[in-house]
mmCIF file of C-alpha atoms and ligand atoms in Angstrom:
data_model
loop_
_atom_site.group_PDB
_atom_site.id
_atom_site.type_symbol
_atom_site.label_atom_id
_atom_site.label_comp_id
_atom_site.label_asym_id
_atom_site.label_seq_id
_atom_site.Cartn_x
_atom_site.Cartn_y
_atom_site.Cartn_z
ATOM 1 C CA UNK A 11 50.819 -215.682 17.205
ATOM 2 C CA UNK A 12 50.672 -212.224 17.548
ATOM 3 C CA UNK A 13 48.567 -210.849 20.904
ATOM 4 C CA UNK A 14 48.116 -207.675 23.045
ATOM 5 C CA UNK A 15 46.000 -208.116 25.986
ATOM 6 C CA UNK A 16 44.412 -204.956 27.640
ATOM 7 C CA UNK A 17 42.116 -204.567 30.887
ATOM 8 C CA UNK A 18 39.184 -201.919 30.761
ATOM 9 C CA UNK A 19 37.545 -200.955 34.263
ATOM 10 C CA UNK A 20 34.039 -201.537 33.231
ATOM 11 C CA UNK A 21 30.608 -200.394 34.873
ATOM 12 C CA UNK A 22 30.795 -201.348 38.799
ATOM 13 C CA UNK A 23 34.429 -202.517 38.458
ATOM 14 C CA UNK A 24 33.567 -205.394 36.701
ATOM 15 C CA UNK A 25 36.914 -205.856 34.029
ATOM 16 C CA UNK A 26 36.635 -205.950 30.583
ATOM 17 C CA UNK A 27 39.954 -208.788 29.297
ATOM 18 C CA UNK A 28 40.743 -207.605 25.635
ATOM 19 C CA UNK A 29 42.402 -210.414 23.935
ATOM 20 C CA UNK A 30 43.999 -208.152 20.352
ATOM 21 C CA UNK A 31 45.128 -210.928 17.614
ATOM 22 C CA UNK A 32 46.754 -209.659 14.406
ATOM 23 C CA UNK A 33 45.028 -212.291 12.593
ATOM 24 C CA UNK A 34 42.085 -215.145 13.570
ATOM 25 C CA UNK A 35 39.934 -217.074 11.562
ATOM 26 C CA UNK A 36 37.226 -215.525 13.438
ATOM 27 C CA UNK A 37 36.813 -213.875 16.418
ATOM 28 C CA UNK A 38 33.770 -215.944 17.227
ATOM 29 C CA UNK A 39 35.089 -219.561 16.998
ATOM 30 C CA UNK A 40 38.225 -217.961 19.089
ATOM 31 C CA UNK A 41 35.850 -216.805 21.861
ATOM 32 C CA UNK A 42 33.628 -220.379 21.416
ATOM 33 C CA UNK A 43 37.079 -222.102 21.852
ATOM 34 C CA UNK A 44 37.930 -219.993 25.354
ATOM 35 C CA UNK A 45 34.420 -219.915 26.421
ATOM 36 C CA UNK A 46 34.812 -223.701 26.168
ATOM 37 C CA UNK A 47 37.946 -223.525 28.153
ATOM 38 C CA UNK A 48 35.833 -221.725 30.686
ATOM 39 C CA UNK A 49 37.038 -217.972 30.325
ATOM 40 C CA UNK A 50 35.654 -215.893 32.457
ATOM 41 C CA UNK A 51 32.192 -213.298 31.161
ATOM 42 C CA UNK A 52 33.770 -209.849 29.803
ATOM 43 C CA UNK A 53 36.977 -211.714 27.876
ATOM 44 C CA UNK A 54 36.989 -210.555 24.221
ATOM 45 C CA UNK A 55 38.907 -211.386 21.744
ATOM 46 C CA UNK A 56 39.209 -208.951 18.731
ATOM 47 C CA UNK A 57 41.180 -209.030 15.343
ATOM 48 C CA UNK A 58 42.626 -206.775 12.676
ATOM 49 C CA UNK A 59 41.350 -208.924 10.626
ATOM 50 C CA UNK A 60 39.340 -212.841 9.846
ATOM 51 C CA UNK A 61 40.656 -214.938 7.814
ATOM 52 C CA UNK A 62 36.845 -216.795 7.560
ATOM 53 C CA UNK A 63 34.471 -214.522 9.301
ATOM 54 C CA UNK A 64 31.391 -215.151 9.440
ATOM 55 C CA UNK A 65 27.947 -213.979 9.460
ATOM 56 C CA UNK A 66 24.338 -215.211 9.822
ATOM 57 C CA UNK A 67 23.452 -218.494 7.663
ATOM 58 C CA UNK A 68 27.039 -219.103 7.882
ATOM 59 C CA UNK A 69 27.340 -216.196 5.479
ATOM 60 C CA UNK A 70 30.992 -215.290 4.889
ATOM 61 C CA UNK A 71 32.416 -211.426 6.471
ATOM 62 C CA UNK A 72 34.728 -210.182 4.708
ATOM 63 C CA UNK A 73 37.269 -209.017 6.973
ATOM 64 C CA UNK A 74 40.662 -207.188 5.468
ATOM 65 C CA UNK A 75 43.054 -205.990 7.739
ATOM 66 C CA UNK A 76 42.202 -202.170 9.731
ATOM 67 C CA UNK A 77 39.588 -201.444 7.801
ATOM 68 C CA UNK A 78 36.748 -202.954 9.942
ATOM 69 C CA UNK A 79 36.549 -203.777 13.757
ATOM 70 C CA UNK A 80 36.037 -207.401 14.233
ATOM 71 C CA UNK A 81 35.008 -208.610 17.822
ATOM 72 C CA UNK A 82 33.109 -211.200 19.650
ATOM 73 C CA UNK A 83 32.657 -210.609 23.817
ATOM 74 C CA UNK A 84 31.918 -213.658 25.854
ATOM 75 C CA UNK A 85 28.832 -213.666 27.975
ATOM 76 C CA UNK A 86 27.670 -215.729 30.872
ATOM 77 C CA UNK A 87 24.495 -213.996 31.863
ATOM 78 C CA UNK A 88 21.939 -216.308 34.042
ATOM 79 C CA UNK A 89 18.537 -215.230 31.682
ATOM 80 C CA UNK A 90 15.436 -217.048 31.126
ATOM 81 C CA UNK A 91 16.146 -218.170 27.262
ATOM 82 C CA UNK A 92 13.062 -215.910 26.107
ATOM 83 C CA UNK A 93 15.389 -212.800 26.605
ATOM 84 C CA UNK A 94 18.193 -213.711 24.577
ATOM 85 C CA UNK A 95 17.024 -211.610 21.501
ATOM 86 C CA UNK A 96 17.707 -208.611 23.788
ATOM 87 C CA UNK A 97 21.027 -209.333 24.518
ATOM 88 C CA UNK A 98 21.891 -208.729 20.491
ATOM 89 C CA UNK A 99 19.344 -205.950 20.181
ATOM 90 C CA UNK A 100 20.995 -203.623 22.997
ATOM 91 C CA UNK A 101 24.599 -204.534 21.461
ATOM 92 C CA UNK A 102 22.816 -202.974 18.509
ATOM 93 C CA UNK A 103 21.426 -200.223 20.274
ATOM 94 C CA UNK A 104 24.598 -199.715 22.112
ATOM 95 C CA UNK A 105 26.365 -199.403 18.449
ATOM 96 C CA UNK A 106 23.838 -197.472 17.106
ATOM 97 C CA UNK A 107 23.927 -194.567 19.382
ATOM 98 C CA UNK A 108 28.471 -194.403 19.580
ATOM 99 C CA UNK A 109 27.679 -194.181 15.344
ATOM 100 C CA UNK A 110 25.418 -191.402 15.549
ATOM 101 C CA UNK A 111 26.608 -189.377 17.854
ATOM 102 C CA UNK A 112 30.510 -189.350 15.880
ATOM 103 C CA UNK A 113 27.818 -188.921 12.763
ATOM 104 C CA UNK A 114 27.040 -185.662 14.459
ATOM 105 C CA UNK A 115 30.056 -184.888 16.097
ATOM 106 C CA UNK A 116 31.883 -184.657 12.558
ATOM 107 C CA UNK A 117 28.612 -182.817 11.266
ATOM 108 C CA UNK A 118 26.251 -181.340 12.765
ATOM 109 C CA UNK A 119 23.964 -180.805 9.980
ATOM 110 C CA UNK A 120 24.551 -184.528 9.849
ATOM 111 C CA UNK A 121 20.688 -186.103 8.295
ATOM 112 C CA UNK A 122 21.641 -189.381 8.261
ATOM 113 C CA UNK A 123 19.607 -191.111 11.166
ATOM 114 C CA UNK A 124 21.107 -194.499 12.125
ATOM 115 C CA UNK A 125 18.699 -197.277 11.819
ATOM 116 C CA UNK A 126 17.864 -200.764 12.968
ATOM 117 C CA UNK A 127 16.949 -203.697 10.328
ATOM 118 C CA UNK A 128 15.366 -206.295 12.004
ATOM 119 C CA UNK A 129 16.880 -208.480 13.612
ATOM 120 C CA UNK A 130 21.152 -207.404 13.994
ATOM 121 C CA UNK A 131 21.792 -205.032 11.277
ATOM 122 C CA UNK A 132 22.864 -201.035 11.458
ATOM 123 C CA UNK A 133 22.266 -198.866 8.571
ATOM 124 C CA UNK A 134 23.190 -195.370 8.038
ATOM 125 C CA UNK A 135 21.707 -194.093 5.084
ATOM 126 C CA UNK A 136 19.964 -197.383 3.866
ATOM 127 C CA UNK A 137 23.084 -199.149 3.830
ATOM 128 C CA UNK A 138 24.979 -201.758 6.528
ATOM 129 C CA UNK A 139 27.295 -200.417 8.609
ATOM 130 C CA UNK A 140 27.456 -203.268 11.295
ATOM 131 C CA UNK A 141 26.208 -206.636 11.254
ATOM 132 C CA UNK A 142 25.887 -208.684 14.968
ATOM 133 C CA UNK A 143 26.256 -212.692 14.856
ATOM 134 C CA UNK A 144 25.032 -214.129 18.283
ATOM 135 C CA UNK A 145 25.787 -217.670 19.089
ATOM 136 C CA UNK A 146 25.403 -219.409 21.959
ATOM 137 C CA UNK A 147 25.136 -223.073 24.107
ATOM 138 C CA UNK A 148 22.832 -223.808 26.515
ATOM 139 C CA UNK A 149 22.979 -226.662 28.601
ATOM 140 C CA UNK A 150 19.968 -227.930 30.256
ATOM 141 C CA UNK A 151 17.702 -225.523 29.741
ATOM 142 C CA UNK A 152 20.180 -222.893 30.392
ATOM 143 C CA UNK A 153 22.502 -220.112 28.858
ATOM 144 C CA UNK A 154 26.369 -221.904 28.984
ATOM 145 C CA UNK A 155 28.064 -219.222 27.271
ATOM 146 C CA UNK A 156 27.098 -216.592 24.806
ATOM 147 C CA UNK A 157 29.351 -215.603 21.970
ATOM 148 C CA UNK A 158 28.676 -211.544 20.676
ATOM 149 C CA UNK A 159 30.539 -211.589 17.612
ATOM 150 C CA UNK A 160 30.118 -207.753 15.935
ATOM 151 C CA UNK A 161 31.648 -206.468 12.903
ATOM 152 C CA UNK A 162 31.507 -202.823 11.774
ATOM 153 C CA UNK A 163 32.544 -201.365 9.013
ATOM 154 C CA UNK A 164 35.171 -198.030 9.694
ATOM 155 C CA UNK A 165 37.498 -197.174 6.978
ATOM 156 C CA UNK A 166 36.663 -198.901 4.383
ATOM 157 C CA UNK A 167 36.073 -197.323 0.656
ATOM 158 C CA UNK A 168 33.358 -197.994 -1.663
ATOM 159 C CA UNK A 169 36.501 -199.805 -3.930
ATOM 160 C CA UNK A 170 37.122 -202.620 -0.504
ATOM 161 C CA UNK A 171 33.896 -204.045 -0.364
ATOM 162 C CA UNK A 172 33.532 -207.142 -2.551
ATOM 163 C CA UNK A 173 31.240 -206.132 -5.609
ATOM 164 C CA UNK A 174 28.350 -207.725 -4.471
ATOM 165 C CA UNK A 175 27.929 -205.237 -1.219
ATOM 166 C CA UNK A 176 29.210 -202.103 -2.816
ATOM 167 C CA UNK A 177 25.630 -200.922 -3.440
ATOM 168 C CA UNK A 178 24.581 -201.995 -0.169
ATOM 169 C CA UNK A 179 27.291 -201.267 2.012
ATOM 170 C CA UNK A 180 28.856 -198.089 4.046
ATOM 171 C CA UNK A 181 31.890 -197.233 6.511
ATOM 172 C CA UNK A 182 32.680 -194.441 9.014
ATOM 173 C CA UNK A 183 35.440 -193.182 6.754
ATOM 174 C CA UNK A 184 32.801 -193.222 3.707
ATOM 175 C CA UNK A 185 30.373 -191.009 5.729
ATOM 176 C CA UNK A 186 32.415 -188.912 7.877
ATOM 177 C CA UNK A 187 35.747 -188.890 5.562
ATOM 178 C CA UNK A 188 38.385 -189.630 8.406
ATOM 179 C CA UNK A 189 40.003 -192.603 9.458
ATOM 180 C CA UNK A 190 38.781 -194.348 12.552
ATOM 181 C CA UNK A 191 41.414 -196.209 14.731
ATOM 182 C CA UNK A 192 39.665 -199.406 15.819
ATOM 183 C CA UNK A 193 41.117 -200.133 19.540
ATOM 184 C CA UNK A 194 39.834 -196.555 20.401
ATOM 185 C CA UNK A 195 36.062 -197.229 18.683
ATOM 186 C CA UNK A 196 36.068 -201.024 20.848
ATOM 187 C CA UNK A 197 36.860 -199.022 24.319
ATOM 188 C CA UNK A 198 34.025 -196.603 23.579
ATOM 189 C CA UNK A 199 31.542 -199.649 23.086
ATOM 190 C CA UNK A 200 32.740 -202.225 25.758
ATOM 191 C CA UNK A 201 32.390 -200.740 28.890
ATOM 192 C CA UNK A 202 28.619 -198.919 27.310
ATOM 193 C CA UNK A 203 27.801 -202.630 26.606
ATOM 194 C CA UNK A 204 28.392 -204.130 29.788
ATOM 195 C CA UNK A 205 26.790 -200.853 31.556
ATOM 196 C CA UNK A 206 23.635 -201.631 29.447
ATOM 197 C CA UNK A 207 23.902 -205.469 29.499
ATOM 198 C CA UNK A 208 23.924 -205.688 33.252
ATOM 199 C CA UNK A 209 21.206 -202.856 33.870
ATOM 200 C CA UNK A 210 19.232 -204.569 31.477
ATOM 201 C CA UNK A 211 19.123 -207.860 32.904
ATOM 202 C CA UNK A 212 18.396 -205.716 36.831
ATOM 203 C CA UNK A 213 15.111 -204.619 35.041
ATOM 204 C CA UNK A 214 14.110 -207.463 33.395
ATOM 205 C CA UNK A 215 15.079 -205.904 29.278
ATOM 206 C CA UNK A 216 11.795 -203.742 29.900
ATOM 207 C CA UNK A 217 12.934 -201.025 27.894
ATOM 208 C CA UNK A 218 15.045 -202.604 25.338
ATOM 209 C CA UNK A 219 12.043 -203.145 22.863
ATOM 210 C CA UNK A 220 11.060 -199.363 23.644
ATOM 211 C CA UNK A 221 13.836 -198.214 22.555
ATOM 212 C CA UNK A 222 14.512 -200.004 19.977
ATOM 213 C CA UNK A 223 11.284 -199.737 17.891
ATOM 214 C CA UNK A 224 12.218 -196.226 17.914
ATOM 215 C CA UNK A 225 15.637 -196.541 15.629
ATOM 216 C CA UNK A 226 13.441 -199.453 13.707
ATOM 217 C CA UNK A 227 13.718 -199.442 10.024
ATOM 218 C CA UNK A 228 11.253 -199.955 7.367
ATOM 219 C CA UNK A 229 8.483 -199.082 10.534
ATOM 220 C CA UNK A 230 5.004 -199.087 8.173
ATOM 221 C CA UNK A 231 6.649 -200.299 5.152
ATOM 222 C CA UNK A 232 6.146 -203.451 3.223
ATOM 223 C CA UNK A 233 8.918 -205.903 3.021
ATOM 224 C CA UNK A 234 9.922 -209.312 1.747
ATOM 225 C CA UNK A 235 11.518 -211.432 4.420
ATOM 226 C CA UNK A 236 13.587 -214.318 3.556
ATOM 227 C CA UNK A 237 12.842 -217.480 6.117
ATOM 228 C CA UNK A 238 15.352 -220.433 4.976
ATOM 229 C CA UNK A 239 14.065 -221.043 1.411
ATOM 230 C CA UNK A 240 10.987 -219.006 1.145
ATOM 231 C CA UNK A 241 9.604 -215.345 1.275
ATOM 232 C CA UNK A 242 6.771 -213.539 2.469
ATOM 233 C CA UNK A 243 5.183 -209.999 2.079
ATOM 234 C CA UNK A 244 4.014 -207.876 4.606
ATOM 235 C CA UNK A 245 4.271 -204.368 6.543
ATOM 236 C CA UNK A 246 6.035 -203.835 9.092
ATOM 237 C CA UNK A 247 4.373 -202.888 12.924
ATOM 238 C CA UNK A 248 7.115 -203.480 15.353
ATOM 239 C CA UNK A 249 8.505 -205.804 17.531
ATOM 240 C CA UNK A 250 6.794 -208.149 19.729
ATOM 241 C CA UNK A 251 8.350 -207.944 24.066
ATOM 242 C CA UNK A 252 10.890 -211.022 23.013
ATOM 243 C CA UNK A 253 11.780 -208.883 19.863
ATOM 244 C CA UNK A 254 10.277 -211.324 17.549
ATOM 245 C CA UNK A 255 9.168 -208.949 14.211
ATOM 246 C CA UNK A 256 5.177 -208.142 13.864
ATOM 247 C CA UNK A 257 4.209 -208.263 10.554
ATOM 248 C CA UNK A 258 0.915 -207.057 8.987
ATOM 249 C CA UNK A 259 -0.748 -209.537 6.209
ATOM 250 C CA UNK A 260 -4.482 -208.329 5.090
ATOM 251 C CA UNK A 261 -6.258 -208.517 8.479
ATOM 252 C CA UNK A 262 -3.592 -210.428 9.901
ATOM 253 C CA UNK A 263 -0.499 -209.843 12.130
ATOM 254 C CA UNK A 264 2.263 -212.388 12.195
ATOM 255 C CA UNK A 265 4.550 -213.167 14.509
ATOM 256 C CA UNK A 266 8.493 -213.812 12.915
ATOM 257 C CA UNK A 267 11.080 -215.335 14.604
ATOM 258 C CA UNK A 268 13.835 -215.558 12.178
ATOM 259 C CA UNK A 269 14.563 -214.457 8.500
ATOM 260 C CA UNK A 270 16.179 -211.964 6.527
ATOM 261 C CA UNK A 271 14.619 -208.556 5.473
ATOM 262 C CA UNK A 272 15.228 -208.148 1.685
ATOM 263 C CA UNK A 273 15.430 -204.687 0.671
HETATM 264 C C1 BTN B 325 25.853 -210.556 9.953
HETATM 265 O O1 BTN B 325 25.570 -209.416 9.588
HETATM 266 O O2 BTN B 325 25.464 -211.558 9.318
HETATM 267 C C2 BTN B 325 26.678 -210.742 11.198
HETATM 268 C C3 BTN B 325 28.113 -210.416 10.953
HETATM 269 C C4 BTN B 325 28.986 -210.606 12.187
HETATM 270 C C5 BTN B 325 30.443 -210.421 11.871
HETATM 271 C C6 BTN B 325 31.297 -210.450 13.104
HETATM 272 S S1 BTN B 325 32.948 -209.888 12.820
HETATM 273 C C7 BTN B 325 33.425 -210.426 14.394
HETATM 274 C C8 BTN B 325 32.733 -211.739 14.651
HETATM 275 N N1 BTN B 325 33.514 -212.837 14.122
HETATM 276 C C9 BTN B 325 32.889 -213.463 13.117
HETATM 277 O O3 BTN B 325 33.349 -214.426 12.468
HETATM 278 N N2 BTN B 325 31.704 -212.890 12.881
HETATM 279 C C10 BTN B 325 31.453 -211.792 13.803
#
């Protein structure tokens, strides 16, 4: 087995243990397995590429080799369980703002904004760019171990997506027309993560759900949302402060939890 293991200083000297693997099955059961094995917070394991990635509803990532950067951080933070939405929604936040600003960097006439679908997903242009798969176990009322498995899309072409997500999906390389070396893209985001993650938890995620209404997607538009086997129509208002969506029916808001936005 083929690893390269790298230390990153992060914010307050707290290191950042990259674990590099040429292959894994997934970078999330790896980082269940070692979480399990009690690695310490900050290890991360990360992959050229997933033999059986995976995504929300067990949904399969496809995961070729150098074309997309395929990661999952361990976490140990000590939250009350209500916050763990935020803990995905500033890794998306986090992502969001590295993609933009290279967006602009490469152009600055650049008028693709970078946008949040409820609840993981980055979209530049209406499309994916980076999809976030949280898992975690909690023992007794309590956060164990939280896996942050993220998986954006940099070099691909429209031609290495499967079929299926060649409508729907973009890259880096697609929208910027360079190649993007992955190891340098993962130390940009790590030690921004942990910054955020930590400050985050000092203020008690107050300004998480600020911020990220303001990158929300589909804001005043009206959606279908897929929950398990059904689907329901409504607009869009924003997010609720445990970043549950809000979701406008006739006279009625509702309160979502969980499901998929369809379009
Ligand atoms: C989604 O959009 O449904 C979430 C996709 C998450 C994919 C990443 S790639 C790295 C990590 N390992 C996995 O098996 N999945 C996540």
């Amino acid at each position: 087995m083929n690893i390269q293991l790298w230390q990153i200083k992060g914010y307050s000297n707290i290191p950042i243990l990259v674990h590099h693997y040429h292959s894994l099955e997934s970078t999330n059961s790896k980082a269940k397995r070692m979480a399990m094995e009690n690695a310490s917070e900050w290890t991360v394991i990360c992959a050229d590429l997933q033999t059986r990635g995976r995504g929300r509803y067990h949904r399969k990532w496809h995961s070729p080799a150098g074309l997309g950067l395929y990661f999952s951080v361990i976490l140990r933070p000590q939250i009350d369980l209500k916050f763990l939405n935020m803990i995905n929604m500033r890794a998306a936040l986090v992502i969001r703002e590295i993609l933009q600003t290279k967006l602009t960097q490469v152009d600055l006439q650049n008028e693709y904004p970078v946008q949040l679908k409820w609840p993981n997903d980055i979209l530049v242009d209406g499309k994916k760019i980076c999809g976030i798969l949280l898992e975690s176990e909690i023992l007794n009322a309590e956060v164990n171990y939280l896996i942050l498995g993220i998986g954006i899309n940099l070099n691909h072409r429209r031609r290495d997506f499967p079929l299926e997500l060649q409508e729907t999906a973009t890259s880096l390389k697609l929208l910027t027309k360079q190649n993007w070396e992955t190891s340098q893209f993962l130390n940009k985001v790590l030690p921004k993560l942990q910054q955020k993650i930590i400050l985050d938890q000092e203020a008690g995620f107050r300004n998480v759900i600020l911020e990220y209404q303001k990158y929300l997607a589909f804001k005043n538009q009206v959606v279908e949302i897929k929950i398990q086997n059904q689907s329901i129509k409504g607009c869009i208002k924003g997010i609720d402060p445990y970043g549950y969506l809000l979701l406008e029916q006739g006279n009625e808001t509702r309160t979502i939890s969980t499901g998929d936005i369809a379009n």
